[in-house]
Structure formats: structure tokens, C-alpha cells
Coordinates of C-alpha atoms and ligand atoms in Angstrom, one line a residue:
X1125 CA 213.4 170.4 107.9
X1126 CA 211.0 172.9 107.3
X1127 CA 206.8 171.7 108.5
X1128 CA 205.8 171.8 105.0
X1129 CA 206.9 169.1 103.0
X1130 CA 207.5 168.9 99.1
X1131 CA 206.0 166.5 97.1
X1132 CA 205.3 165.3 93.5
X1133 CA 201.7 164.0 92.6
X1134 CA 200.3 162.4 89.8
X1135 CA 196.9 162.8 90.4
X1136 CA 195.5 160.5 87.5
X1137 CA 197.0 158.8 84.0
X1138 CA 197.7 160.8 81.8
X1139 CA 197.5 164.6 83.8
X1140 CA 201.0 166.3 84.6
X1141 CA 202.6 165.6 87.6
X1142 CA 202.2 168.7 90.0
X1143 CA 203.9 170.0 93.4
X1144 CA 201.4 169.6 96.2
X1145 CA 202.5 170.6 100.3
X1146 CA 202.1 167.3 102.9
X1147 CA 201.9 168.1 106.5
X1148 CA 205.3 166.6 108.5
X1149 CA 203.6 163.5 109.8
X1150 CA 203.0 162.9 113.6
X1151 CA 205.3 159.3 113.8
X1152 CA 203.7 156.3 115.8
X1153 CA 205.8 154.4 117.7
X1154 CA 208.1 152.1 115.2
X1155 CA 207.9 154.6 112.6
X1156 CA 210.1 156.8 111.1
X1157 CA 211.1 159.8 108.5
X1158 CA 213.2 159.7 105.8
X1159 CA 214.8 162.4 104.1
X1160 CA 214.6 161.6 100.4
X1161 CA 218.0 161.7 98.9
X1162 CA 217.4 160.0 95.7
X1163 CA 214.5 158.0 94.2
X1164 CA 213.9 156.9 90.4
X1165 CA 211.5 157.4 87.8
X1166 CA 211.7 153.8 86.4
X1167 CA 209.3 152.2 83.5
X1168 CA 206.9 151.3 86.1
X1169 CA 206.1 154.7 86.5
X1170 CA 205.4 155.7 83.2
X1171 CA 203.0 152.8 83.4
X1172 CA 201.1 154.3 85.8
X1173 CA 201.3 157.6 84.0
X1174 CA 199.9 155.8 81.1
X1175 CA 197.5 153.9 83.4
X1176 CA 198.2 150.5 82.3
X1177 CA 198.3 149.1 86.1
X1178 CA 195.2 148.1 87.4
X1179 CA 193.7 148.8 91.1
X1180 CA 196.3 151.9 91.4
X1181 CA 194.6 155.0 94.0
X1182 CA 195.4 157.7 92.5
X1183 CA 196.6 160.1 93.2
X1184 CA 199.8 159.3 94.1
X1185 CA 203.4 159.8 95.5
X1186 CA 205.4 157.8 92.6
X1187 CA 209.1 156.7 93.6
X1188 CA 208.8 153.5 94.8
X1189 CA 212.5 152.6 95.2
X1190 CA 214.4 155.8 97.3
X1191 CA 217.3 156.0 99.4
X1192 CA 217.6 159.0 102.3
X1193 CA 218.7 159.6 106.0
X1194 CA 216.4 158.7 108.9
X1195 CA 215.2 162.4 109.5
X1196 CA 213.3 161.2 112.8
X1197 CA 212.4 157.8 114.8
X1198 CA 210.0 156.9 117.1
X1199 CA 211.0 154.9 119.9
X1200 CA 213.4 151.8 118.9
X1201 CA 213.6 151.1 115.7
X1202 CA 215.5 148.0 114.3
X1203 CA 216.4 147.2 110.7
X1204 CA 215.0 144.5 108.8
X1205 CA 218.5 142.8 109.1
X1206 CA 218.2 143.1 113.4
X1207 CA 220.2 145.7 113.7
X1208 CA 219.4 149.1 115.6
X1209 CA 218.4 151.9 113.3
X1210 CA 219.1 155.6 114.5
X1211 CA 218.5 159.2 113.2
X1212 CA 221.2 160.2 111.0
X1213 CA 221.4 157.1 109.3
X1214 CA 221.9 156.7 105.6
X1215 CA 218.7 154.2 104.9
X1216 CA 216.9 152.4 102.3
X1217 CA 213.3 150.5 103.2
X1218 CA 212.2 147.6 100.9
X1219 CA 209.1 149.1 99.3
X1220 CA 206.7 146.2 99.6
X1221 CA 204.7 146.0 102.9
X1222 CA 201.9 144.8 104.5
X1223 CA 202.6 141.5 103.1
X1224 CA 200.1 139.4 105.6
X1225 CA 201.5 136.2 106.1
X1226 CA 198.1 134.2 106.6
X1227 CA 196.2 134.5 102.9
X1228 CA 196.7 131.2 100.9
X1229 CA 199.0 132.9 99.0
X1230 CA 201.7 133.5 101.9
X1231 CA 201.0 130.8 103.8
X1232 CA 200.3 128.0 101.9
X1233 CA 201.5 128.3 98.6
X1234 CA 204.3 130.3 99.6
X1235 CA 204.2 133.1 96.8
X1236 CA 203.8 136.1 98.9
X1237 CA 204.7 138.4 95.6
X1238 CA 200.5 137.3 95.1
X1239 CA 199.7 138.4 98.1
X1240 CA 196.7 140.4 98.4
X1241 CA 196.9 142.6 101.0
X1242 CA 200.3 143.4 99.8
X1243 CA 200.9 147.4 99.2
X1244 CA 203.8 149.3 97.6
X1245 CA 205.6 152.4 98.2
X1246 CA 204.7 154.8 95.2
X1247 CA 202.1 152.3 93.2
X1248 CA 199.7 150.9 95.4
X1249 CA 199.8 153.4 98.1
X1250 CA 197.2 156.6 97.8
X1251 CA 198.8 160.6 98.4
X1252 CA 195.6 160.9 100.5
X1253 CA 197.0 158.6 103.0
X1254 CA 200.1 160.7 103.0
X1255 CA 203.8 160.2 102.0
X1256 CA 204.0 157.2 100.4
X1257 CA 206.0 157.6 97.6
X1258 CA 210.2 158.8 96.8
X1259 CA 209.0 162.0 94.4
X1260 CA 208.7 163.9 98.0
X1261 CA 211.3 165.5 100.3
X1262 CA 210.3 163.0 102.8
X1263 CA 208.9 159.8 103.0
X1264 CA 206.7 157.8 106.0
X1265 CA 207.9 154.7 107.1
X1266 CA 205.1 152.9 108.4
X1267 CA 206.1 150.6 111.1
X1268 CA 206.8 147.0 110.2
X1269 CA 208.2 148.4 106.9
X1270 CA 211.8 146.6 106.1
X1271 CA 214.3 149.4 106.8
X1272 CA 218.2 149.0 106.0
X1273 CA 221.2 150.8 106.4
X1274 CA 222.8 151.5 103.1
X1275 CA 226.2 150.3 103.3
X1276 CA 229.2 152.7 103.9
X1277 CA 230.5 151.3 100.2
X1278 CA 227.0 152.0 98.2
X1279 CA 226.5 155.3 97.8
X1280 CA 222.9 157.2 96.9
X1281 CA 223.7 157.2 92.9
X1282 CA 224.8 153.6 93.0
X1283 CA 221.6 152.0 95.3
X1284 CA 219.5 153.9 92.9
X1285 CA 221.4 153.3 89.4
X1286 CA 220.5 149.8 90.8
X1287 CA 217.1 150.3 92.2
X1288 CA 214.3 148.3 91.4
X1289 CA 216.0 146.7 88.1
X1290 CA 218.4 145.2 90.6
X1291 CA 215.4 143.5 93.1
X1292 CA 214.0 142.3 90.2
X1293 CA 217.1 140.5 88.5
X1294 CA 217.9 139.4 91.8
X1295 CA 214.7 137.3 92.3
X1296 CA 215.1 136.7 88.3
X1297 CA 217.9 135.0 88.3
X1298 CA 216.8 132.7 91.3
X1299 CA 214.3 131.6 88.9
X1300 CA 216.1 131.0 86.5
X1301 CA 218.4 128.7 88.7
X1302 CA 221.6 129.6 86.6
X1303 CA 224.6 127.2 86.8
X1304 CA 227.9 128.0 86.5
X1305 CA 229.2 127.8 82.9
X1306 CA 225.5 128.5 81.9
X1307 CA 225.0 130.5 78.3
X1308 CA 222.9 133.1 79.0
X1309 CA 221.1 135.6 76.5
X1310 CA 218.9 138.6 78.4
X1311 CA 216.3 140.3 75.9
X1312 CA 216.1 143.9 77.1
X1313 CA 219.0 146.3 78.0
X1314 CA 217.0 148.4 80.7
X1315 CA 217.2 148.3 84.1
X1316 CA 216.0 145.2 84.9
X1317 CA 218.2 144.0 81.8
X1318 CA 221.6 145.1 82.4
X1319 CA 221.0 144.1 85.8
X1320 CA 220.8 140.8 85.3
X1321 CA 223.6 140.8 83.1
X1322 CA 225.4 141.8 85.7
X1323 CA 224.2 139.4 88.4
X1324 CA 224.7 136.2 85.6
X1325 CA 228.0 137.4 85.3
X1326 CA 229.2 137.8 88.8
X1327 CA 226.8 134.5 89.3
X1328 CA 229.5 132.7 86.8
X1329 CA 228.2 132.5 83.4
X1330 CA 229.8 131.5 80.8
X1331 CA 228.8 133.2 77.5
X1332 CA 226.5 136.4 77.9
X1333 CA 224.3 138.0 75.3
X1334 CA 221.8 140.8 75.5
X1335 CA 219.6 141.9 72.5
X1336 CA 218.3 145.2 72.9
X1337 CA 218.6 149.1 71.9
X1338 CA 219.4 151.8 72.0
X1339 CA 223.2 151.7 71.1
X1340 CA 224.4 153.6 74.2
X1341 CA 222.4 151.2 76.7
X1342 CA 224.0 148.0 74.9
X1343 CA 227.3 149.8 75.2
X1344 CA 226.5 149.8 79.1
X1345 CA 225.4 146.0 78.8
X1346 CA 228.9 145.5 78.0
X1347 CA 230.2 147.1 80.7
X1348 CA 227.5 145.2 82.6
X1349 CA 229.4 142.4 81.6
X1350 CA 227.7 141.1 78.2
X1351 CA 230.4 139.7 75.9
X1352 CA 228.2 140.1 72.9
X1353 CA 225.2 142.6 72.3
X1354 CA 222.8 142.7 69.8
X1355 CA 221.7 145.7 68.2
X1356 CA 217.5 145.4 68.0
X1357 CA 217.8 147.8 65.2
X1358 CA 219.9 146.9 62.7
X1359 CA 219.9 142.7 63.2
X1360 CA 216.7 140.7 62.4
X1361 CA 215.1 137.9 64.4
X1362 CA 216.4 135.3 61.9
X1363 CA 220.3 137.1 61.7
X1364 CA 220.0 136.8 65.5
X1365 CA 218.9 133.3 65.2
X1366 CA 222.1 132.3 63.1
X1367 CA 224.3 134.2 64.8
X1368 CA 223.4 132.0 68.5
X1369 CA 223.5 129.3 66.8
X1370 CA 227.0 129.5 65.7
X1371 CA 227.7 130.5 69.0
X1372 CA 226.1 128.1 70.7
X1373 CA 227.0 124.9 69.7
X1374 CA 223.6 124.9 67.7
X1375 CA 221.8 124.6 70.5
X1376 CA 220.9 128.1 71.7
X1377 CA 221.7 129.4 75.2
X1378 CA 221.0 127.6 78.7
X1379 CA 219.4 130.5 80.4
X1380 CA 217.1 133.4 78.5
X1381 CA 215.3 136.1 80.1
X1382 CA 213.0 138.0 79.0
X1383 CA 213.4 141.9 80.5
X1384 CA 211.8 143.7 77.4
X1385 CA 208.2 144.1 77.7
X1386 CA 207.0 142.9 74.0
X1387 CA 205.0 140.3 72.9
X1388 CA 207.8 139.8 70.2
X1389 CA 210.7 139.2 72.4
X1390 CA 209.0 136.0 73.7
X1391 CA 208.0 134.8 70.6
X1392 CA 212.3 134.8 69.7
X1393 CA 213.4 133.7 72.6
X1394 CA 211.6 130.7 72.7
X1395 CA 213.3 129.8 69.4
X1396 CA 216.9 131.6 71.2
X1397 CA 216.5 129.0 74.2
X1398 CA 217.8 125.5 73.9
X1399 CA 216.4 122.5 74.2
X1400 CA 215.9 121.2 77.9
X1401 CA 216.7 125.2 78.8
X1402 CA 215.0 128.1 81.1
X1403 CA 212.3 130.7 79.9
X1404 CA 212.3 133.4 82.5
X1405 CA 209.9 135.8 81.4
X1406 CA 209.8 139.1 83.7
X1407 CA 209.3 142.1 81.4
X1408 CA 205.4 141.5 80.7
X1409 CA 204.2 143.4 84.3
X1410 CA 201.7 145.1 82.5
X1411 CA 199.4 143.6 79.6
X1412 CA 200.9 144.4 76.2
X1413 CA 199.1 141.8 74.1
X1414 CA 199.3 138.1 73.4
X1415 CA 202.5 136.5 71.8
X1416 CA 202.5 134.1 69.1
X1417 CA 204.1 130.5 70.1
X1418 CA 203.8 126.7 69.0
X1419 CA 203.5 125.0 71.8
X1420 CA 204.9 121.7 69.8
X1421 CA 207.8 123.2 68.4
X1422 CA 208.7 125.7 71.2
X1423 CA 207.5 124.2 74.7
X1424 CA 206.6 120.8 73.9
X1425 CA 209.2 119.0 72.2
X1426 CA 212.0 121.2 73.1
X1427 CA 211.2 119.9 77.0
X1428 CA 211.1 123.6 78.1
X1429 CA 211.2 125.4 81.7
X1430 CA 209.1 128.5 81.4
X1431 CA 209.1 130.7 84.6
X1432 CA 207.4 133.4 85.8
X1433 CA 208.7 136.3 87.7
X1434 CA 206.4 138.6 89.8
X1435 CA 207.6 141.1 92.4
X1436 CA 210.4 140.9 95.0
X1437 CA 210.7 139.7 98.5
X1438 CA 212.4 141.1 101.8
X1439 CA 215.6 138.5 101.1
X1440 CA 215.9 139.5 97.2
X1441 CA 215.8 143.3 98.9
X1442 CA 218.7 142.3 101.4
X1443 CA 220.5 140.1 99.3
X1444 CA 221.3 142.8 96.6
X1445 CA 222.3 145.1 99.1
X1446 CA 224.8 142.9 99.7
X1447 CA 225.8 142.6 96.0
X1448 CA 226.2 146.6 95.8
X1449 CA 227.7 146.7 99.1
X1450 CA 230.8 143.9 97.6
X1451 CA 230.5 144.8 93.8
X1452 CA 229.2 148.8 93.3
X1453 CA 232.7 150.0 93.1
X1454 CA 233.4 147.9 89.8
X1455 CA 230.1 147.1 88.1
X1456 CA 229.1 150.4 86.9
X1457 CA 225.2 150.3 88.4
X1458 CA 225.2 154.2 88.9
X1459 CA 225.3 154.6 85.0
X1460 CA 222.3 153.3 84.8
X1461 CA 221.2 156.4 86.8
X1462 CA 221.6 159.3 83.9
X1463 CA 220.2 162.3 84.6
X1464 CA 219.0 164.0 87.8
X1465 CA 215.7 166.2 87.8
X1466 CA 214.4 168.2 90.6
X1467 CA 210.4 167.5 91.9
X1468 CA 209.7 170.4 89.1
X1469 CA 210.8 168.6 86.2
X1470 CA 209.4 165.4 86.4
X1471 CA 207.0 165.8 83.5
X1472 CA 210.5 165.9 81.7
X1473 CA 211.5 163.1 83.6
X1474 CA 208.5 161.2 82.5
X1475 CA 208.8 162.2 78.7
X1476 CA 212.3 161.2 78.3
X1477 CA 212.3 158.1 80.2
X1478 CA 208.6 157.0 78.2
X1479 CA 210.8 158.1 74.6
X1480 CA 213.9 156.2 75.8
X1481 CA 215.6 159.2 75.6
X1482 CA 217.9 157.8 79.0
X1483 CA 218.1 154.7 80.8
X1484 CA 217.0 155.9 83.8
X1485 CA 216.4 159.3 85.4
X1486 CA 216.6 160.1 88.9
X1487 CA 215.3 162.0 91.3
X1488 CA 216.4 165.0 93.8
X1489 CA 213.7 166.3 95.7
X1490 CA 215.7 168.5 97.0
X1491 CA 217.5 169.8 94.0
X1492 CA 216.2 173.6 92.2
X1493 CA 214.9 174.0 88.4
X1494 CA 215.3 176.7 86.7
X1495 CA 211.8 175.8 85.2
X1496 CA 208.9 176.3 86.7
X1497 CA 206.1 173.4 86.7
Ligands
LIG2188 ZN1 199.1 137.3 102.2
LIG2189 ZN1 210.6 150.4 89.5

């Protein structure tokens, strides 16, 4: 690898993202270099392109979720599973650190997703403190990050088809303690959504719906292992209403969650949701307005569990490793993944992912463009 090393910035909301050199970092002991292979541009990012996430230091590295090979290590290095890390290795790191273990959130209510000294790769971590971010052709791993090997099964398209839609669903549908037999409906057919289609499914669900749109992602959600879809465009609220219904006993489903991002999509699925059922709502990670709900008719008397679901933890990280590293080969995760664009196209990137244009566009750092920046 050459000295100089590559990297996308975005150096405030709303500016283009543009090519900026980054020394080759001198490694402290316990650290180590990745080569990026592949990261994501994922909604998050066009977030913070928009600037909807507060306390953000830009500029930044985005690419939170990458995959690589360990370029260099300092010293010994051991993987977040206790097992010995060496160069050459294909590895992922779960992007979260500096979790601190002591603040009231970790320690005594036990929600360290809340914690506040908590930092993440590409979002929370500044380009002035170096290479903190997948959108580079190397990234810093800071010692006491969680590094893994990626499984000889999983390759780099399927870890990152999965990415951080996969984390999330994973800690998702812990929340929303799904049963086997449950009748589950997911709002939302983007990564985090057909994720957790997938993970309901191999998780033993019985019937599975997902509203979303556009067609070709719902077609995926199928393959995801949804046995009905909803088209968001051509169905109304109160077609979709009849429709569960008749599916459902009357009742509506066990299990609904909420992987859209629109005050709307709570509003129905409150009214999609049986009585006695699970509400977990995990699309609203940035502030798009309030919803409008009757707490008599939708919470109250219907008995309702509403959950939360913020962030990921070093076991939700591990645990869908294992998922890719037993299932990757037959749930189709990499399709998720559409399009690859070099560090020189990700104002494309950006564009197409913000108009829905694909599901998810990933990254080569190393790949060429034809178009300059
Ligand atoms: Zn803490
Ligand atoms: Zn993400």
C-alpha cells in the first residue's frame, strides 16, 4: 500500500463529497489497518448528508459498516470473539466503540446503545482525527475496537448486502421477542426491512408481510422470505387494513415493525397490530415529525407492547455473523448490495440511494471511475 491513502470526505451537509489524502497512520500497540474492501452508503448516510443527525463532527470519513483485510497489526491482536487476529486476514470490526461501561446508562440501566461516550465509525467520528470511516482505502482500528474474522462462507458482497440493516434487525427482532408461529408484518422494504424479514423467517414465523415500495425491492422481500407484499403505491391504508384482516383471523398480526422512517407508517401499524401484540418501532433514527395515534383505541385498550430500538451491541454484531456465516449462501443478502461505485462517484452514490433509485449502493475504494469528481 502506497503512504498516501485515499479517502472520501464530506466535509459538511449538504457540500459534495470530495477525495482528500490521509497520512498511513503510525499503529499503537493493539491497533491495526484495514484494507477497505467494501463499505456501504446506507440511509444513515444520506442523513448526514442532509444533516438531520445531531452532534455529527464534520467532516467526516462516512462508511460506518466495511469489511477488508488486516493490512498491518501492532503487537497481538485478538478478536472480539477471543481468537488471535493476524495480517492477511479477511476482517470486519463492529463499528461502535468507546462504549464506557461505568455511565448510568451502561452500568446501571443496562442500555449501553445510550451511552454517551459512545462513538461510531463514519458518524460520530471526525476526518480530523484520521481514518474513521469505510469511504477510504484504509481504515484505523483503534484498539479495543471489536474486530472479527469474516467467515470463510460470507464473502465481502454478502457481509455488506447485509451490513448495518442486518445489526439492526438483529437487535430488532430481540425486541420484538418473536415466537414461533408468530404473524409478522414489517413496514419498510430497505435494508433494515428485508433484513428482518429474513431473520423472522429463519427465526420461525408463521405468516410474513412487508408493506413497502418500490416494486423491485418488494420482489426482493419475497425472496427475503415475505409470503405476501404490499405494494405502498398502488394499495391504500384502509385496502391494507382489510386485506390483514382477512388474513389474520381479524385480529391483525403478532409482531409489526416499523423499518420505514415515516410518521405515517406508525400511525397504520398500530391499527395492523393485534390486540395484546408487539410495536417495534426502529425506522424513526432521525426526527421526521410527530405521528398521529389514539392512545384509547390504539395503545390503551388494545393492551399494546410498544418497543423501541436504538443502535446495536457487540453480541447483535457477532450474532449476525453467525447468521451470514450458516445462511448467506441461500438468503440472498448480497442483492441487497446493487451497485458498486468507486471513492469518485459517491455523489452518485448519494443521489441514487437519497431518490431510491437502488436499495443499497456499495462501495470500492479501490475501484477506478471513468468520471472525475
Ligand atoms: Zn457508558
Ligand atoms: Zn448504516
Amino acid at each position: 500500500m502506497d503512504a498516501r491513502i485515499l479517502a472520501a470526505v464530506m466535509p459538511a451537509p449538504r457540500q459534495p463529497v470530495e477525495i482528500r489524502e490521509f497520512p498511513r497512520p503510525d499503529l499503537p500497540p493493539q491497533g491495526a489497518l484495514l484494507r477497505t474492501a467494501r463499505a456501504e452508503v446506507c440511509g444513515t448516510d444520506v442523513h448526514l448528508w442532509h444533516g438531520r443527525l445531531t452532534g455529527v463532527p464534520y467532516p467526516i470519513i462516512p462508511g460506518h459498516v466495511s469489511a477488508g483485510t488486516l493490512e498491518s497489526v501492532r503487537g497481538q491482536l485478538d478478536g472480539i470473539d477471543g481468537s488471535p487476529l493476524r495480517e492477511g486476514d479477511r476482517a470486519v470490526f463492529f463499528d461502535v466503540h468507546r462504549t464506557c461501561g461505568r455511565c448510568r446508562a451502561c452500568a446501571v440501566h443496562r442500555t449501553p446503545t445510550r451511552c454517551s461516550s459512545r462513538r461510531v465509525y463514519g458518524i460520530t467520528d471526525s476526518a480530523t482525527e484520521g481514518l474513521f470511516g469505510g469511504w477510504s482505502q484504509a481504515i484505523y482500528l483503534e484498539p479495543g475496537v471489536g474486530i472479527a474474522r469474516l467467515p470463510d462462507e460470507v464473502t465481502f458482497d454478502d457481509y455488506i448486502g447485509a451490513g448495518c440493516g442486518l445489526l439492526t434487525a438483529v437487535h430488532v427482532l430481540e425486541r420484538a421477542a418473536l415466537r414461533p408461529g408468530d404473524v409478522v408484518l414489517v413496514q419498510g422494504a430497505g435494508a433494515v426491512g428485508l433484513s428482518a424479514v429474513a431473520l423472522a423467517r429463519l427465526g420461525g414465523a408463521g405468516l410474513i408481510c412487508a408493506i413497502g415500495a418500490p416494486p423491485s425491492r418488494l420482489a426482493l422481500a419475497r425472496r427475503m422470505g415475505a409470503d405476501h407484499v404490499y405494494d405502498l403505491a398502488r394499495t391504500t391504508a384502509a385496502e391494507r387494513l382489510e386485506d390483514v384482516r382477512a388474513r389474520t383471523h381479524g385480529e391483525g398480526f403478532d409482531v409489526v415493525i416499523e423499518a420505514a422512517g415515516s410518521p405515517r407508517a406508525v400511525e397504520e401499524g398500530l391499527d395492523l397490530v393485534r390486540d395484546g401484540g408487539r410495536y417495534v418501532i426502529a425506522g424513526h433514527y432521525t426526527d421526521v415529525g410527530p405521528s398521529s395515534i389514539n392512545a384509547h383505541r390504539q395503545i390503551n385498550r388494545k393492551h399494546l407492547e410498544i418497543r423501541g430500538c436504538w443502535g446495536s451491541e457487540p453480541g447483535h454484531f457477532l450474532r449476525a455473523l453467525a447468521i451470514l456465516e450458516r445462511h448467506a449462501a441461500r438468503v440472498p443478502w448480497r442483492e441487497i448490495g446493487e451497485r458498486v461505485y468507486p471513492l469518485t462517484a459517491l455523489n452518485d452514490a448519494l443521489a441514487d440511494a437519497e431518490a431510491m433509485r437502488i436499495t443499497k449502493a456499495l462501495v470500492d475504494p479501490w475501484g477506478q471511475s471513468r468520471f472525475p469528481l
